[in-house]
CSV table of C-alpha atoms and ligand atoms in Angstrom, one decimal:
chain,number,residue,atom,x,y,z
A,1328,UNK,CA,124.8,-119.8,-39.2
A,1329,UNK,CA,125.7,-123.6,-39.1
A,1330,UNK,CA,122.7,-124.6,-37.1
A,1331,UNK,CA,120.1,-122.7,-39.1
A,1332,UNK,CA,117.8,-124.7,-41.4
A,1333,UNK,CA,118.1,-122.7,-44.6
A,1334,UNK,CA,114.9,-124.3,-45.9
A,1335,UNK,CA,112.8,-122.9,-43.1
A,1336,UNK,CA,113.9,-119.3,-42.8
A,1337,UNK,CA,111.4,-116.7,-41.7
A,1338,UNK,CA,110.5,-114.6,-44.7
A,1339,UNK,CA,109.8,-111.5,-42.7
A,1340,UNK,CA,111.4,-110.5,-39.4
A,1341,UNK,CA,110.4,-107.4,-37.5
A,1342,UNK,CA,112.7,-106.0,-34.8
A,1343,UNK,CA,112.0,-103.6,-31.9
A,1344,UNK,CA,115.4,-102.1,-31.6
A,1345,UNK,CA,115.4,-101.3,-27.9
A,1346,UNK,CA,118.1,-100.6,-25.3
A,1347,UNK,CA,120.3,-98.0,-27.0
A,1348,UNK,CA,120.0,-95.7,-24.0
A,1349,UNK,CA,120.9,-98.4,-21.5
A,1350,UNK,CA,123.8,-99.5,-23.6
A,1351,UNK,CA,125.2,-96.0,-23.5
A,1352,UNK,CA,124.5,-95.5,-19.8
A,1353,UNK,CA,126.4,-98.7,-18.9
A,1354,UNK,CA,129.4,-97.1,-20.5
A,1355,UNK,CA,128.9,-93.7,-19.0
A,1356,UNK,CA,128.2,-92.3,-22.5
A,1357,UNK,CA,125.5,-89.9,-23.6
A,1358,UNK,CA,122.3,-91.7,-24.8
A,1359,UNK,CA,123.0,-90.5,-28.3
A,1360,UNK,CA,126.1,-92.6,-28.5
A,1361,UNK,CA,123.8,-95.6,-27.9
A,1362,UNK,CA,121.7,-94.5,-30.8
A,1363,UNK,CA,124.8,-94.1,-33.0
A,1364,UNK,CA,125.9,-97.7,-32.2
A,1365,UNK,CA,122.3,-98.8,-32.7
A,1366,UNK,CA,122.3,-97.2,-36.2
A,1367,UNK,CA,125.4,-99.1,-37.2
A,1368,UNK,CA,123.8,-102.2,-35.9
A,1369,UNK,CA,120.8,-101.8,-38.2
A,1370,UNK,CA,123.2,-101.7,-41.1
A,1371,UNK,CA,125.1,-104.8,-39.8
A,1372,UNK,CA,122.0,-106.9,-39.1
A,1373,UNK,CA,120.5,-105.9,-42.5
A,1374,UNK,CA,123.6,-107.1,-44.3
A,1375,UNK,CA,123.6,-110.3,-42.4
A,1376,UNK,CA,119.9,-111.0,-43.0
A,1377,UNK,CA,120.4,-110.3,-46.6
A,1378,UNK,CA,123.3,-112.7,-46.7
A,1379,UNK,CA,121.2,-115.4,-45.1
A,1380,UNK,CA,118.4,-114.9,-47.7
A,1381,UNK,CA,115.8,-113.3,-45.4
A,1382,UNK,CA,113.3,-111.5,-47.7
A,1383,UNK,CA,112.3,-108.7,-45.5
A,1384,UNK,CA,113.3,-107.1,-42.2
A,1385,UNK,CA,111.3,-104.3,-40.5
A,1386,UNK,CA,113.1,-102.2,-37.9
A,1387,UNK,CA,111.2,-100.1,-35.4
A,1388,UNK,CA,113.5,-97.0,-35.0
A,1389,UNK,CA,111.2,-94.1,-33.9
A,1390,UNK,CA,107.6,-94.4,-32.7
A,1391,UNK,CA,104.8,-91.9,-33.0
A,1392,UNK,CA,105.3,-91.5,-29.2
A,1393,UNK,CA,109.1,-91.0,-29.2
A,1394,UNK,CA,108.5,-87.3,-30.0
A,1395,UNK,CA,107.9,-86.9,-26.2
A,1396,UNK,CA,111.6,-87.5,-25.5
A,1397,UNK,CA,113.9,-84.5,-24.7
A,1398,UNK,CA,114.4,-82.2,-27.7
A,1399,UNK,CA,118.1,-82.9,-28.0
A,1400,UNK,CA,117.5,-86.6,-28.3
A,1401,UNK,CA,114.7,-86.2,-30.8
A,1402,UNK,CA,117.0,-83.8,-32.8
A,1403,UNK,CA,119.7,-86.4,-32.8
A,1404,UNK,CA,117.4,-89.2,-34.0
A,1405,UNK,CA,116.0,-87.0,-36.8
A,1406,UNK,CA,119.4,-86.0,-38.1
A,1407,UNK,CA,121.8,-88.9,-37.5
A,1408,UNK,CA,120.1,-91.1,-40.2
A,1409,UNK,CA,120.8,-88.4,-42.7
A,1410,UNK,CA,124.5,-88.4,-42.0
A,1411,UNK,CA,124.5,-92.1,-41.9
A,1412,UNK,CA,122.8,-92.4,-45.3
A,1413,UNK,CA,125.2,-89.9,-46.8
A,1414,UNK,CA,128.1,-92.0,-45.6
A,1415,UNK,CA,126.8,-95.4,-46.8
A,1416,UNK,CA,124.8,-94.3,-49.8
A,1417,UNK,CA,127.2,-95.6,-52.4
A,1418,UNK,CA,127.5,-99.0,-50.9
A,1419,UNK,CA,123.7,-99.2,-50.4
A,1420,UNK,CA,123.1,-98.3,-54.1
A,1421,UNK,CA,125.7,-100.8,-55.2
A,1422,UNK,CA,124.3,-103.5,-52.9
A,1423,UNK,CA,121.3,-105.7,-53.2
A,1424,UNK,CA,118.9,-104.6,-50.4
A,1425,UNK,CA,116.0,-102.3,-51.0
A,1426,UNK,CA,115.2,-99.6,-48.5
A,1427,UNK,CA,111.8,-98.2,-47.5
A,1428,UNK,CA,110.7,-95.6,-45.0
A,1429,UNK,CA,107.6,-96.6,-43.2
A,1430,UNK,CA,105.3,-94.4,-41.0
A,1431,UNK,CA,103.7,-91.0,-40.9
A,1432,UNK,CA,105.2,-88.6,-43.3
A,1433,UNK,CA,103.7,-85.2,-42.2
A,1434,UNK,CA,105.9,-84.6,-39.2
A,1435,UNK,CA,109.3,-85.4,-40.7
A,1436,UNK,CA,111.5,-82.7,-42.3
A,1437,UNK,CA,111.7,-82.2,-46.0
A,1438,UNK,CA,115.4,-83.1,-45.8
A,1439,UNK,CA,114.6,-86.3,-44.0
A,1440,UNK,CA,111.9,-87.3,-46.5
A,1441,UNK,CA,114.0,-86.4,-49.6
A,1442,UNK,CA,117.0,-88.3,-48.3
A,1443,UNK,CA,114.9,-91.5,-47.9
A,1444,UNK,CA,113.0,-90.9,-51.1
A,1445,UNK,CA,116.2,-90.8,-53.1
A,1446,UNK,CA,117.5,-93.9,-51.4
A,1447,UNK,CA,114.2,-95.7,-52.0
A,1448,UNK,CA,114.2,-94.8,-55.6
A,1449,UNK,CA,117.8,-95.8,-56.1
A,1450,UNK,CA,117.3,-99.3,-54.5
A,1451,UNK,CA,113.7,-100.1,-55.5
A,1452,UNK,CA,114.7,-102.7,-58.1
A,1453,UNK,CA,117.1,-104.5,-55.9
A,1454,UNK,CA,116.1,-108.1,-55.4
A,1455,UNK,CA,117.8,-108.8,-52.0
A,1456,UNK,CA,116.3,-108.2,-48.6
A,1457,UNK,CA,113.7,-105.4,-48.2
A,1458,UNK,CA,114.7,-103.2,-45.3
A,1459,UNK,CA,111.8,-101.3,-43.8
A,1460,UNK,CA,112.9,-98.4,-41.6
A,1461,UNK,CA,109.9,-97.4,-39.3
A,1462,UNK,CA,110.1,-93.7,-38.3
A,1463,UNK,CA,107.2,-91.9,-36.7
A,1464,UNK,CA,105.5,-95.2,-37.0
A,1465,UNK,CA,102.7,-96.5,-34.8
A,1466,UNK,CA,100.2,-99.2,-35.5
A,1467,UNK,CA,97.1,-97.2,-34.3
A,1468,UNK,CA,98.1,-94.5,-36.8
A,1469,UNK,CA,98.8,-97.1,-39.6
A,1470,UNK,CA,95.4,-98.8,-39.2
A,1471,UNK,CA,93.6,-95.4,-38.9
A,1472,UNK,CA,95.3,-94.3,-42.1
A,1473,UNK,CA,94.1,-97.5,-43.8
A,1474,UNK,CA,90.5,-97.1,-42.5
A,1475,UNK,CA,90.4,-93.5,-43.9
A,1476,UNK,CA,91.4,-94.6,-47.4
A,1477,UNK,CA,88.8,-97.4,-47.3
A,1478,UNK,CA,86.1,-95.0,-46.0
A,1479,UNK,CA,86.9,-92.5,-48.7
A,1480,UNK,CA,86.5,-95.3,-51.4
A,1481,UNK,CA,83.3,-96.4,-49.8
A,1482,UNK,CA,82.0,-92.8,-49.8
A,1483,UNK,CA,82.9,-92.4,-53.4
A,1484,UNK,CA,81.1,-95.6,-54.3
A,1485,UNK,CA,84.3,-97.2,-55.5
A,1486,UNK,CA,83.7,-100.2,-53.1
A,1487,UNK,CA,80.7,-101.7,-51.4
A,1488,UNK,CA,80.5,-102.9,-47.7
A,1489,UNK,CA,81.2,-106.5,-48.8
A,1490,UNK,CA,84.5,-105.4,-50.3
A,1491,UNK,CA,85.8,-104.5,-46.9
A,1492,UNK,CA,87.7,-107.7,-46.0
A,1493,UNK,CA,90.8,-108.4,-43.9
A,1494,UNK,CA,92.7,-108.6,-47.2
A,1495,UNK,CA,91.5,-105.1,-48.2
A,1496,UNK,CA,92.6,-103.7,-44.8
A,1497,UNK,CA,96.0,-105.4,-45.3
A,1498,UNK,CA,96.3,-104.0,-48.7
A,1499,UNK,CA,96.1,-100.5,-47.2
A,1500,UNK,CA,98.8,-101.0,-44.6
A,1501,UNK,CA,102.3,-99.6,-45.0
A,1502,UNK,CA,103.6,-103.1,-45.2
A,1503,UNK,CA,101.3,-104.2,-48.0
A,1504,UNK,CA,104.0,-105.3,-50.4
A,1505,UNK,CA,105.9,-107.5,-47.9
A,1506,UNK,CA,105.6,-111.1,-47.0
A,1507,UNK,CA,103.5,-112.0,-43.9
A,1508,UNK,CA,105.3,-111.3,-40.7
A,1509,UNK,CA,106.9,-114.6,-39.3
A,1510,UNK,CA,109.0,-113.4,-36.4
A,1511,UNK,CA,109.1,-110.4,-34.0
A,1512,UNK,CA,112.2,-109.8,-32.0
A,1513,UNK,CA,112.4,-107.3,-29.1
A,1514,UNK,CA,115.7,-106.6,-27.5
A,1515,UNK,CA,116.6,-105.3,-24.1
A,1516,UNK,CA,114.3,-107.4,-21.9
A,1517,UNK,CA,111.1,-105.5,-22.3
A,1518,UNK,CA,108.1,-107.7,-23.1
A,1519,UNK,CA,105.8,-105.4,-24.8
A,1520,UNK,CA,104.6,-104.7,-28.4
A,1521,UNK,CA,104.5,-100.9,-28.0
A,1522,UNK,CA,102.1,-100.2,-30.8
A,1523,UNK,CA,104.2,-102.0,-33.4
A,1524,UNK,CA,102.6,-103.9,-36.3
A,1525,UNK,CA,99.6,-104.9,-34.3
A,1526,UNK,CA,97.7,-106.2,-37.3
A,1527,UNK,CA,100.7,-107.9,-38.9
A,1528,UNK,CA,101.5,-109.7,-35.7
A,1529,UNK,CA,98.4,-111.9,-35.9
A,1530,UNK,CA,100.3,-115.2,-36.3
A,1531,UNK,CA,103.9,-114.1,-35.9
A,1532,UNK,CA,106.2,-115.9,-33.4
A,1533,UNK,CA,107.5,-113.6,-30.6
A,1534,UNK,CA,111.1,-113.7,-29.4
A,1535,UNK,CA,112.3,-111.6,-26.5
A,1536,UNK,CA,116.0,-111.3,-25.5
A,1537,UNK,CA,117.7,-109.4,-22.7
A,1538,UNK,CA,120.5,-108.4,-25.1
A,1539,UNK,CA,120.5,-104.6,-25.7
A,1540,UNK,CA,120.1,-103.6,-29.4
A,1541,UNK,CA,123.6,-102.3,-29.9
A,1542,UNK,CA,124.9,-105.7,-28.7
A,1543,UNK,CA,122.5,-107.8,-30.9
A,1544,UNK,CA,125.0,-109.3,-33.4
A,1545,UNK,CA,124.8,-112.0,-36.1
A,1546,UNK,CA,125.0,-114.8,-33.5
A,1547,UNK,CA,122.0,-113.3,-31.7
A,1548,UNK,CA,120.1,-113.3,-34.9
A,1549,UNK,CA,121.1,-116.9,-35.5
A,1550,UNK,CA,119.7,-117.7,-32.0
A,1551,UNK,CA,116.4,-116.0,-32.7
A,1552,UNK,CA,116.0,-117.8,-36.0
A,1553,UNK,CA,116.9,-121.2,-34.5
A,1554,UNK,CA,114.4,-120.6,-31.7
A,1555,UNK,CA,111.8,-119.7,-34.4
A,1556,UNK,CA,112.6,-122.9,-36.3
A,1557,UNK,CA,111.7,-124.9,-33.2
A,1558,UNK,CA,108.3,-123.4,-32.9
A,1559,UNK,CA,105.3,-125.3,-34.1
A,1560,UNK,CA,103.2,-123.0,-36.2
A,1561,UNK,CA,99.7,-124.2,-36.5
A,1562,UNK,CA,97.8,-121.0,-37.5
A,1563,UNK,CA,94.8,-122.1,-35.5
A,1564,UNK,CA,94.8,-125.6,-37.0
A,1565,UNK,CA,96.1,-128.9,-35.5
A,1566,UNK,CA,99.3,-130.7,-35.7
A,1567,UNK,CA,99.2,-133.4,-38.4
A,1568,UNK,CA,99.4,-136.3,-35.9
A,1569,UNK,CA,96.2,-135.0,-34.2
A,1570,UNK,CA,94.2,-134.7,-37.4
B,1350,IPE,C1,115.7,-97.7,-28.7
B,1350,IPE,O1,116.5,-97.4,-27.6
B,1350,IPE,C2,115.8,-96.6,-29.7
B,1350,IPE,C3,114.6,-95.7,-29.8
B,1350,IPE,C4,113.5,-95.9,-29.3
B,1350,IPE,C5,114.8,-94.4,-30.5
B,1350,IPE,P1,116.0,-96.6,-26.3
B,1350,IPE,O2,116.4,-95.2,-26.5
B,1350,IPE,O3,114.6,-96.9,-26.1
B,1350,IPE,O4,116.9,-97.2,-25.2
B,1350,IPE,P2,116.5,-97.4,-23.6
B,1350,IPE,O5,115.2,-98.2,-23.6
B,1350,IPE,O6,116.4,-96.1,-23.0
B,1350,IPE,O7,117.7,-98.2,-23.1
B,1351,MG,MG1,113.5,-98.1,-24.8
């Protein structure tokens, strides 16, 4: 924390939480134990980000493609968060972060949706860090969903062609209320985006680390933020000295 410039914090960090399975395998544990540790880590990193004063963190937990995994693993990933929320509900409600579930809603169980809905409602007025939990999330689906809403409005003469702007598209994404994405972190050595926040990544800085998600601790987040703070963000413009 000492080396972080508190005046230049990323407002919105997204994290592809990858490497749970490998973390477990290294310890000769079932993959689900990696997911369990990864779940605790989402809590820990959320707390730390909130303490630092980061406004928003978006965690990629389960993609629209992860349904293709073995049924037992899918079952674990769809039920563990419910047990987890039950256990930490009180501290989440008494805390300052707000929680939001992001992604498709039509393939999740009623229990899953209700559990998150309750937590969303109970934390919606919290002014600390917004924590987005992406489950059954995929960017292709998110953008398609936005296009359908816009097409419907066009069809019903609520908007004209000229109203269709990048801002309008953005306003129909699941992340519409969040600050622009500043930093994407992917753990576990993979250097891919994997259909995550394709639109929002437009001018984000990318940070890849070999550290597996369950091992990604506060110091690792410090490192990513410090790396981000050394980047020169020009957004397509020029550095002042070259103007
Ligand atoms: C990330 O860890 C968690 C999910 C995608 C649900 P992985 O399960 O992808 O772990 P590895 O990549 O097999 O190590
Ligand atoms: Mg993986």
